[in-house]
């Protein structure tokens, strides 16, 4: 009874295909369409030509947001490419209790960015743990305005992001370290190379592709930062609204009855353009791996 | 130190010296303190009573008189439990959708031959490079067009079949040797039977990894529910917490209690399932 029904594969793949078209492909096309209109959240929207894009070019807020996103990326990139590798090397060895450490190091990844930002907001508050502790030690006389100064707020969000990302990239490195050949380490050890030397000349070259992949992932996700800045700045985008990220601007322009979906879409296209560099690199890497 | 780890890795022998062991555990404890202590500090704040000075110059980690009052008070000020229920509804829909939708599609793409499969694969792959935030506005327009704006179903729906999950399941099914399928085909098994009896038992690891991540992703998401939901009654926990922050920033104890209500369930879920997760990782399940 080999009735191989021709439609079975289609039946199996249909739900995912519907989702692909309805929630991915169509919105991608529609983003471009909307960017040329003055659409509002409650519908409507007429074709307005390049009006949104002219506005983009003269938007000071967007200039700030882009600068913030790029500073964010430039600072996160080296930290999140190197620190998780060191931690992965640390948890790689199967010592007693190592599973506990791996799981514990991963906790910040599982927590919601909102929860994490609320916790850090409490610690970095003028009267919070960090300032309190530093004042108690006598290192500082007055509290450091972590959450009310433009750049300090940005760097607070960066520290939070790095802290939250450690475990995630640690896992990626951990699975790559398994492929670094043990014999190379032994050979290097026989040649008298110390641990630091072997880290640089055996481990690092062994995971070089993964480091590249991680750095692309870090860049793209840094450009997409939202929740951390939003929550740390209490939804205001910081002093004078100058701490927005590009995503925050998109969210802002889509809100409520006065929202400008057309302009939000134009901003989305700006976001796409700035992430396209790292993304192209990712595609190339994928192709190489395949 | 790094290298010692390598040389002992694959074999049973243990060349680790006491000094190195001490150094390793010291470093592990340092990283542990960095990663975990903010959560403990928040937990401690949430348990401190009103008459305890939480702004004390010398911070105390242990509450003097631990109390659950703050948890009761959060619930009195915002409907935190119904927010949690909302988050749970969203997470359950997303988990169910991915467990079923990504599995069957992954199976069809890996093991069945049909016209257009290659094109479809290409499209699935293409979506991966597009950051979700870029299309979030027109996704909102789509969801509103479906009449689902300001509903929990609207929050859950777009993520109910993740394109990455489809591809991960496909990879998992591909790892099953084709001979097993061929034998079953000769025995007259239909595609559904092969999926159930050969496919599923062999992809349990990946299935648990994608369901864990679907749950975490849905429970933790903030931007999308923030855009979709307008009525405070429909808020999910993350959106409600942000609301709590704006309203009650004067009392960090309440915010702390609120964050713990969001944080503890997800940590418990993860701690309970971490075996499957790390096993999946060791099998090379997570590749970026």
XYZ file of C-alpha atoms in Angstrom:
578
model
C 0.000 0.000 0.000
C 2.467 2.587 -1.134
C 0.159 5.492 -1.744
C 2.637 8.311 -1.770
C 0.318 11.248 -1.901
C 1.826 14.108 -3.845
C 0.376 16.761 -1.591
C 1.802 15.458 1.694
C 5.037 17.504 1.481
C 2.993 20.583 0.706
C 0.699 19.931 3.632
C 3.690 19.682 5.941
C 5.407 22.754 4.663
C 2.255 24.859 4.239
C 1.982 26.495 7.679
C 5.622 27.588 7.645
C 5.265 28.820 4.068
C 2.195 30.858 5.000
C 4.128 32.396 7.894
C 7.061 33.068 5.601
C 4.880 35.031 3.216
C 2.519 36.731 5.658
C 4.989 37.705 8.366
C 8.274 37.977 6.519
C 8.127 38.502 2.785
C 5.011 40.650 2.622
C 6.126 42.956 5.479
C 9.499 43.361 3.789
C 7.837 44.543 0.599
C 5.324 46.634 2.502
C 8.071 48.415 4.451
C 9.389 49.818 1.208
C 5.876 50.753 0.051
C 4.982 52.428 3.354
C 8.199 54.437 3.344
C 6.814 56.443 0.414
C 3.514 57.254 2.143
C 2.245 59.265 5.083
C 0.421 56.267 6.628
C -0.904 56.528 10.190
C -1.551 53.714 12.673
C -5.285 53.940 12.047
C -4.941 53.355 8.330
C -4.921 55.501 5.247
C -1.732 56.906 3.832
C -1.146 58.621 0.538
C 1.881 58.437 -1.694
C 4.201 61.270 -0.729
C 7.192 60.518 -2.893
C 10.566 61.076 -1.299
C 9.185 63.330 1.464
C 10.059 60.848 4.249
C 13.580 60.429 2.965
C 14.150 64.160 2.657
C 13.062 64.391 6.262
C 15.460 61.573 7.218
C 18.381 63.571 5.856
C 17.502 66.582 8.025
C 16.587 64.676 11.178
C 18.904 65.681 14.035
C 17.415 63.015 16.260
C 18.289 60.390 13.705
C 21.835 61.739 13.499
C 22.105 61.369 17.292
C 20.572 57.927 17.163
C 22.961 56.775 14.450
C 25.932 58.128 16.368
C 24.723 56.339 19.523
C 24.223 53.074 17.668
C 27.657 53.266 16.081
C 29.434 54.130 19.356
C 27.493 51.252 20.880
C 28.749 48.900 18.188
C 32.359 50.066 18.257
C 32.632 49.598 22.026
C 30.740 46.299 22.208
C 32.571 44.660 19.341
C 36.023 43.996 20.877
C 34.609 43.274 24.341
C 32.023 40.752 23.216
C 34.401 39.096 20.788
C 37.177 38.510 23.348
C 35.642 38.170 26.832
C 33.263 35.308 25.995
C 36.143 33.391 24.415
C 38.153 33.666 27.614
C 35.177 32.498 29.635
C 34.554 29.628 27.220
C 38.158 28.493 27.679
C 37.596 28.680 31.422
C 34.453 26.524 31.432
C 35.602 24.136 28.730
C 37.469 21.814 31.030
C 35.246 19.238 32.645
C 35.915 20.021 36.291
C 33.550 18.969 39.065
C 30.631 21.399 39.166
C 31.387 22.889 35.752
C 27.793 22.426 34.569
C 26.658 24.615 37.442
C 29.029 27.381 36.354
C 28.014 27.100 32.699
C 24.344 27.352 33.584
C 24.920 30.215 36.024
C 26.975 32.163 33.485
C 24.115 31.753 31.047
C 21.460 33.197 33.411
C 21.756 36.804 32.180
C 21.007 35.560 28.651
C 17.763 33.936 29.736
C 16.565 36.998 31.616
C 14.490 39.543 29.764
C 16.330 42.706 28.703
C 13.655 44.644 30.574
C 14.332 42.802 33.815
C 18.061 43.204 33.359
C 17.744 46.913 32.619
C 15.518 47.434 35.665
C 18.088 45.656 37.851
C 20.947 47.736 36.443
C 18.888 50.890 36.715
C 18.507 50.181 40.410
C 22.224 49.466 40.849
C 23.361 52.534 38.873
C 20.820 54.915 40.383
C 22.182 58.003 42.160
C 21.343 56.292 45.438
C 21.934 52.760 44.170
C 24.455 50.071 44.989
C 27.322 51.245 42.794
C 27.259 54.879 43.855
C 26.588 53.938 47.467
C 29.502 51.546 47.518
C 31.879 53.972 45.801
C 30.928 56.731 48.234
C 31.347 54.385 51.191
C 34.821 53.535 49.953
C 35.468 57.251 49.602
C 36.390 56.924 45.924
C 33.860 59.571 44.913
C 32.323 62.460 46.828
C 29.100 62.902 44.852
C 27.164 60.190 43.006
C 28.058 59.603 39.363
C 25.023 60.401 37.175
C 25.052 57.089 35.304
C 21.461 57.406 34.154
C 21.094 61.136 33.598
C 24.181 62.022 31.576
C 24.018 61.349 27.870
C 27.281 59.451 27.436
C 27.215 57.788 30.832
C 23.754 56.443 30.066
C 24.991 55.102 26.765
C 27.980 53.442 28.416
C 25.760 52.019 31.151
C 23.638 50.420 28.441
C 26.808 49.119 26.794
C 28.065 47.525 30.028
C 24.678 45.944 30.518
C 24.686 44.576 26.975
C 28.182 43.176 27.319
C 27.292 41.588 30.652
C 24.119 40.070 29.194
C 25.913 38.834 26.080
C 28.817 37.024 27.770
C 26.954 33.746 28.244
C 25.421 33.719 24.782
C 28.702 34.044 22.912
C 30.414 31.788 25.466
C 28.150 28.967 24.266
C 28.972 29.611 20.623
C 32.690 29.554 21.423
C 32.252 26.458 23.567
C 30.952 24.437 20.647
C 33.772 25.784 18.443
C 36.476 24.959 20.982
C 35.501 21.303 20.763
C 36.866 21.320 17.232
C 40.264 22.783 18.062
C 42.656 19.897 17.733
C 44.104 18.671 20.960
C 47.277 17.431 19.280
C 48.163 20.988 18.300
C 48.072 21.978 21.942
C 50.177 19.023 22.940
C 52.706 19.732 20.223
C 52.899 23.360 21.303
C 53.282 22.297 24.921
C 56.114 19.931 24.009
C 57.768 22.828 22.211
C 57.675 24.687 25.495
C 54.879 27.153 24.793
C 53.225 28.486 27.935
C 49.450 28.740 28.424
C 49.199 32.350 27.224
C 51.359 31.631 24.203
C 49.272 28.563 23.352
C 46.051 30.550 23.718
C 47.259 33.013 21.089
C 48.948 30.598 18.729
C 46.658 27.562 18.950
C 43.260 28.452 20.412
C 42.716 31.796 18.699
C 43.638 30.622 15.188
C 41.575 27.485 15.795
C 38.398 29.485 16.445
C 39.124 32.315 14.028
C 36.059 31.697 11.887
C 33.865 31.610 14.961
C 35.407 34.880 16.156
C 34.498 36.398 12.816
C 30.963 35.062 13.084
C 30.650 36.362 16.653
C 31.897 39.796 15.684
C 29.307 40.013 12.905
C 26.542 38.886 15.271
C 27.698 41.422 17.870
C 27.722 44.250 15.312
C 24.278 43.506 13.955
C 22.744 43.128 17.395
C 24.438 46.315 18.653
C 22.808 48.276 15.832
C 19.460 46.802 16.871
C 19.708 47.844 20.517
C 16.418 48.950 22.012
C 15.160 47.596 25.337
C 18.278 48.384 27.352
C 18.352 52.066 26.411
C 14.589 52.390 26.517
C 14.262 51.022 30.043
C 17.408 52.633 31.478
C 16.233 56.020 30.243
C 12.705 55.294 31.479
C 11.314 55.399 27.971
C 12.497 58.939 27.357
C 15.643 58.303 25.378
C 17.745 59.998 28.019
C 18.605 63.636 28.588
C 16.949 65.705 25.903
C 15.981 62.547 24.054
C 19.563 62.288 22.869
C 20.093 58.712 23.900
C 17.813 57.065 21.429
C 18.820 54.175 19.281
C 17.552 53.897 15.727
C 15.110 51.185 16.804
C 13.823 53.477 19.544
C 13.066 56.133 16.943
C 11.184 53.573 14.873
C 9.130 52.570 17.893
C 8.484 56.193 18.785
C 7.165 57.102 15.343
C 4.802 54.153 15.278
C 2.984 54.927 18.520
C -0.573 56.041 18.998
C -2.958 58.090 16.929
C -0.369 60.611 15.826
C 2.141 57.950 14.819
C 3.816 58.220 11.444
C 4.113 54.708 10.067
C 5.442 56.085 6.797
C 8.299 57.852 8.496
C 8.900 54.883 10.820
C 9.250 52.721 7.699
C 11.729 55.163 6.182
C 13.731 54.896 9.424
C 13.527 51.098 9.161
C 15.148 51.353 5.761
C 17.924 53.474 7.259
C 18.408 50.728 9.860
C 18.569 48.147 7.095
C 21.183 50.164 5.225
C 23.465 50.465 8.261
C 23.169 46.768 9.140
C 23.725 45.632 5.580
C 27.529 45.741 5.834
C 27.784 43.247 8.694
C 24.974 41.210 7.153
C 26.735 40.819 3.824
C 29.758 39.597 5.748
C 27.512 37.079 7.522
C 26.183 35.815 4.200
C 29.701 35.330 2.890
C 30.671 33.432 6.016
C 27.603 31.222 5.676
C 28.496 30.415 2.118
C 32.037 29.545 3.104
C 30.810 27.269 5.872
C 28.350 25.494 3.586
C 45.890 27.506 31.668
C 43.841 27.637 28.542
C 45.963 25.011 26.967
C 45.857 22.650 29.903
C 42.147 22.556 29.449
C 42.657 21.389 25.901
C 45.197 18.713 26.569
C 43.026 16.915 29.094
C 39.800 17.361 27.250
C 39.137 14.301 25.210
C 40.839 11.653 27.287
C 40.205 10.478 30.783
C 43.611 11.354 32.200
C 43.883 14.275 34.469
C 47.093 16.273 34.508
C 45.652 19.224 36.359
C 47.820 20.481 39.195
C 46.435 21.722 42.501
C 47.673 25.222 41.762
C 45.864 25.299 38.458
C 42.719 23.940 40.038
C 42.761 26.728 42.630
C 43.344 29.325 39.933
C 40.541 27.967 37.772
C 37.999 27.844 40.549
C 38.998 31.331 41.676
C 38.375 32.684 38.185
C 35.130 30.751 37.905
C 33.950 32.276 41.169
C 34.903 35.763 39.984
C 32.861 35.337 36.801
C 30.057 33.812 38.855
C 29.984 36.877 41.101
C 29.890 39.178 38.090
C 27.107 37.321 36.305
C 24.876 36.358 39.211
C 25.223 38.972 41.941
C 23.015 41.632 40.282
C 20.143 39.128 40.375
C 20.836 38.296 44.022
C 20.962 41.985 44.878
C 17.582 42.475 43.224
C 16.144 39.429 44.984
C 17.413 40.782 48.273
C 15.898 44.229 47.605
C 12.569 42.611 46.822
C 12.565 40.907 50.224
C 13.467 43.971 52.277
C 10.753 45.478 54.421
C 9.743 49.136 54.378
C 11.536 49.943 57.599
C 14.835 48.702 56.282
C 17.026 51.396 54.709
C 17.679 50.138 51.202
C 19.870 53.147 50.450
C 22.221 52.331 53.318
C 25.783 53.517 52.944
C 27.004 50.033 53.744
C 24.884 47.826 51.499
C 23.568 44.699 53.194
C 22.984 41.713 50.986
C 20.782 39.835 53.405
C 17.450 41.396 54.341
C 17.150 41.911 58.097
C 13.550 40.767 58.247
C 12.744 39.046 54.953
C 9.164 39.691 53.888
C 6.915 38.928 50.929
C 4.986 42.162 51.437
C 6.440 43.749 48.329
C 5.095 40.939 46.180
C 1.636 41.462 47.620
C 1.923 45.210 47.094
C 2.997 44.909 43.444
C -0.121 42.881 42.814
C -2.200 45.580 44.502
C -0.731 48.361 42.376
C -0.589 46.662 38.988
C -2.290 43.407 37.908
C 1.062 41.667 37.821
C -0.367 38.145 37.965
C -2.671 38.746 35.029
C 0.314 40.223 33.144
C 2.153 37.003 33.945
C -0.837 35.019 32.691
C -0.816 37.084 29.485
C 2.873 36.344 28.976
C 2.195 32.688 29.575
C -0.605 32.634 26.971
C 1.732 34.217 24.413
C 4.569 31.847 25.294
C 2.353 28.758 25.057
C 1.052 29.724 21.607
C 4.595 30.430 20.401
C 5.989 27.181 21.804
C 3.150 25.077 20.363
C 3.352 26.791 16.988
C 7.078 26.266 16.696
C 7.082 22.720 18.024
C 4.532 21.695 15.390
C 5.039 24.116 12.509
C 8.829 24.128 12.444
C 9.024 20.373 12.926
C 6.743 19.374 10.065
C 8.189 21.963 7.697
C 11.733 21.020 8.654
C 10.889 17.385 7.966
C 9.394 18.097 4.557
C 12.387 20.209 3.538
C 14.905 17.644 4.735
C 13.364 14.332 3.785
C 10.692 14.769 1.123
C 11.165 15.786 -2.472
C 8.776 18.258 -4.006
C 8.731 20.938 -6.609
C 9.807 24.331 -5.359
C 11.586 23.007 -2.274
C 14.844 24.678 -3.249
C 13.205 28.036 -3.859
C 11.410 27.802 -0.538
C 14.682 26.989 1.232
C 16.275 30.020 -0.342
C 13.469 32.240 0.911
C 13.683 30.793 4.436
C 17.412 31.476 4.453
C 16.961 34.974 3.071
C 14.728 35.984 5.979
C 17.550 35.258 8.411
C 19.652 38.186 7.304
C 16.854 40.697 7.731
C 16.820 42.113 11.274
C 13.298 41.807 12.667
C 13.256 45.453 13.707
C 13.405 46.527 10.078
C 10.042 44.975 9.255
C 8.419 45.504 12.630
C 6.245 48.401 11.463
C 4.770 46.625 8.490
C 4.373 43.485 10.598
C 2.278 45.663 12.856
C 0.299 46.843 9.843
C -0.235 43.204 8.828
C -1.361 42.162 12.305
C -3.696 45.140 12.469
C -5.040 44.212 9.041
C -5.882 40.781 10.446
C -7.860 42.530 13.173
C -5.416 41.398 15.846
C -4.002 44.722 17.044
C -4.028 44.986 20.832
C -4.614 41.248 21.309
C -2.432 38.523 22.780
C -2.895 36.433 19.650
C -1.521 39.383 17.695
C 1.531 39.376 19.961
C 2.066 35.647 19.585
C 1.225 35.057 15.944
C 4.227 36.387 13.980
C 6.657 34.377 16.111
C 4.523 31.233 16.157
C 6.668 29.711 13.406
C 10.218 30.995 13.474
C 12.097 30.737 10.195
C 15.343 29.920 11.993
C 13.581 27.093 13.836
C 12.401 25.612 10.535
C 15.994 25.600 9.302
C 17.321 24.135 12.562
C 14.768 21.333 12.440
C 15.662 20.679 8.815
C 19.316 20.329 9.788
C 18.372 17.901 12.557
C 16.254 15.730 10.233
C 19.001 15.731 7.612
C 21.351 14.105 10.104
C 19.192 10.953 10.113
C 20.756 8.373 7.769
C 18.697 8.045 4.556
C 18.846 4.227 4.756
C 16.407 4.274 7.659
C 13.862 6.084 5.526
C 14.479 3.885 2.528
C 13.804 0.773 4.549
C 10.562 2.261 5.830
C 9.486 3.264 2.327
C 9.978 -0.304 1.148
C 7.817 -1.410 4.062
C 5.121 0.913 2.767
C 5.299 3.622 5.417
C 3.720 6.948 4.523
C 5.487 10.256 5.033
C 3.519 10.888 8.225
C 4.437 7.472 9.611
C 8.100 8.026 8.830
C 7.973 11.433 10.480
C 6.428 9.959 13.610
C 8.415 6.766 13.976
C 11.794 7.585 12.448
C 12.000 11.348 12.364
C 10.749 12.504 15.734
C 12.671 10.076 17.954
C 15.878 11.243 16.305
C 15.420 14.992 16.635
C 14.378 15.251 20.260
C 17.517 17.197 21.170
C 16.942 19.910 18.605
C 13.229 19.986 19.322
C 13.906 20.706 22.973
C 16.432 23.399 22.089
C 13.980 25.231 19.824
C 11.111 24.953 22.298
C 13.278 26.257 25.156
C 14.306 29.198 23.013
C 10.789 29.822 21.743
C 9.580 29.997 25.324
C 12.389 32.276 26.478
C 12.022 34.511 23.430
C 8.271 34.909 23.839
C 8.433 35.441 27.592
C 11.229 38.016 27.354
C 10.138 39.951 24.278
C 9.528 43.654 24.797
C 9.572 45.735 21.603
C 6.908 43.789 19.716
C 4.298 43.596 22.520
C 5.038 47.257 23.255
C 4.041 48.113 19.693
C 1.051 45.771 19.410
C -0.559 46.323 22.807
C -2.218 49.589 23.799
C -4.726 48.618 26.472
C -2.954 48.138 29.841
C -5.217 45.163 30.557
C -3.563 43.234 27.752
C 0.019 43.990 28.717
C 2.486 41.181 28.939
C 4.829 41.073 31.911
C 7.747 42.911 30.292
C 5.560 45.784 29.091
C 3.755 45.926 32.435
C 7.057 46.056 34.302
C 8.235 49.027 32.310
C 4.927 50.665 33.201
C 5.603 49.814 36.851
C 8.992 51.458 36.584
C 7.508 54.708 35.345
C 4.821 54.805 37.993
C 6.621 53.599 41.070
C 10.247 54.440 40.566
C 10.044 55.883 44.076
C 9.913 52.410 45.589
C 12.627 50.126 44.233
C 11.346 47.287 46.448
C 8.189 46.997 44.360
C 10.078 47.136 41.078
C 12.430 44.503 42.444
C 9.513 42.256 43.361
C 8.035 42.781 39.890
C 11.269 41.859 38.139
C 11.586 38.717 40.236
C 8.074 37.651 39.217
C 9.245 37.871 35.616
C 12.713 36.453 36.189
C 12.188 33.477 38.490
C 9.865 31.432 36.212
C 12.204 31.688 33.256
C 15.221 30.733 35.343
C 13.373 27.752 36.775
C 12.311 26.639 33.294
C 15.868 27.005 32.050
C 17.489 25.342 35.061
C 15.106 22.413 34.714
C 15.793 21.976 31.000
C 19.441 23.048 30.809
C 20.589 19.425 30.409
C 18.826 19.217 27.058
C 20.049 22.632 26.086
C 23.716 21.987 26.748
C 23.493 18.525 25.222
C 22.058 20.111 22.094
C 24.936 22.564 22.098
C 27.527 19.844 22.452
C 25.980 18.035 19.516
C 26.675 21.226 17.590
C 23.055 22.271 17.517
C 23.696 25.970 17.949
C 25.687 27.377 15.098
C 25.342 31.122 15.468
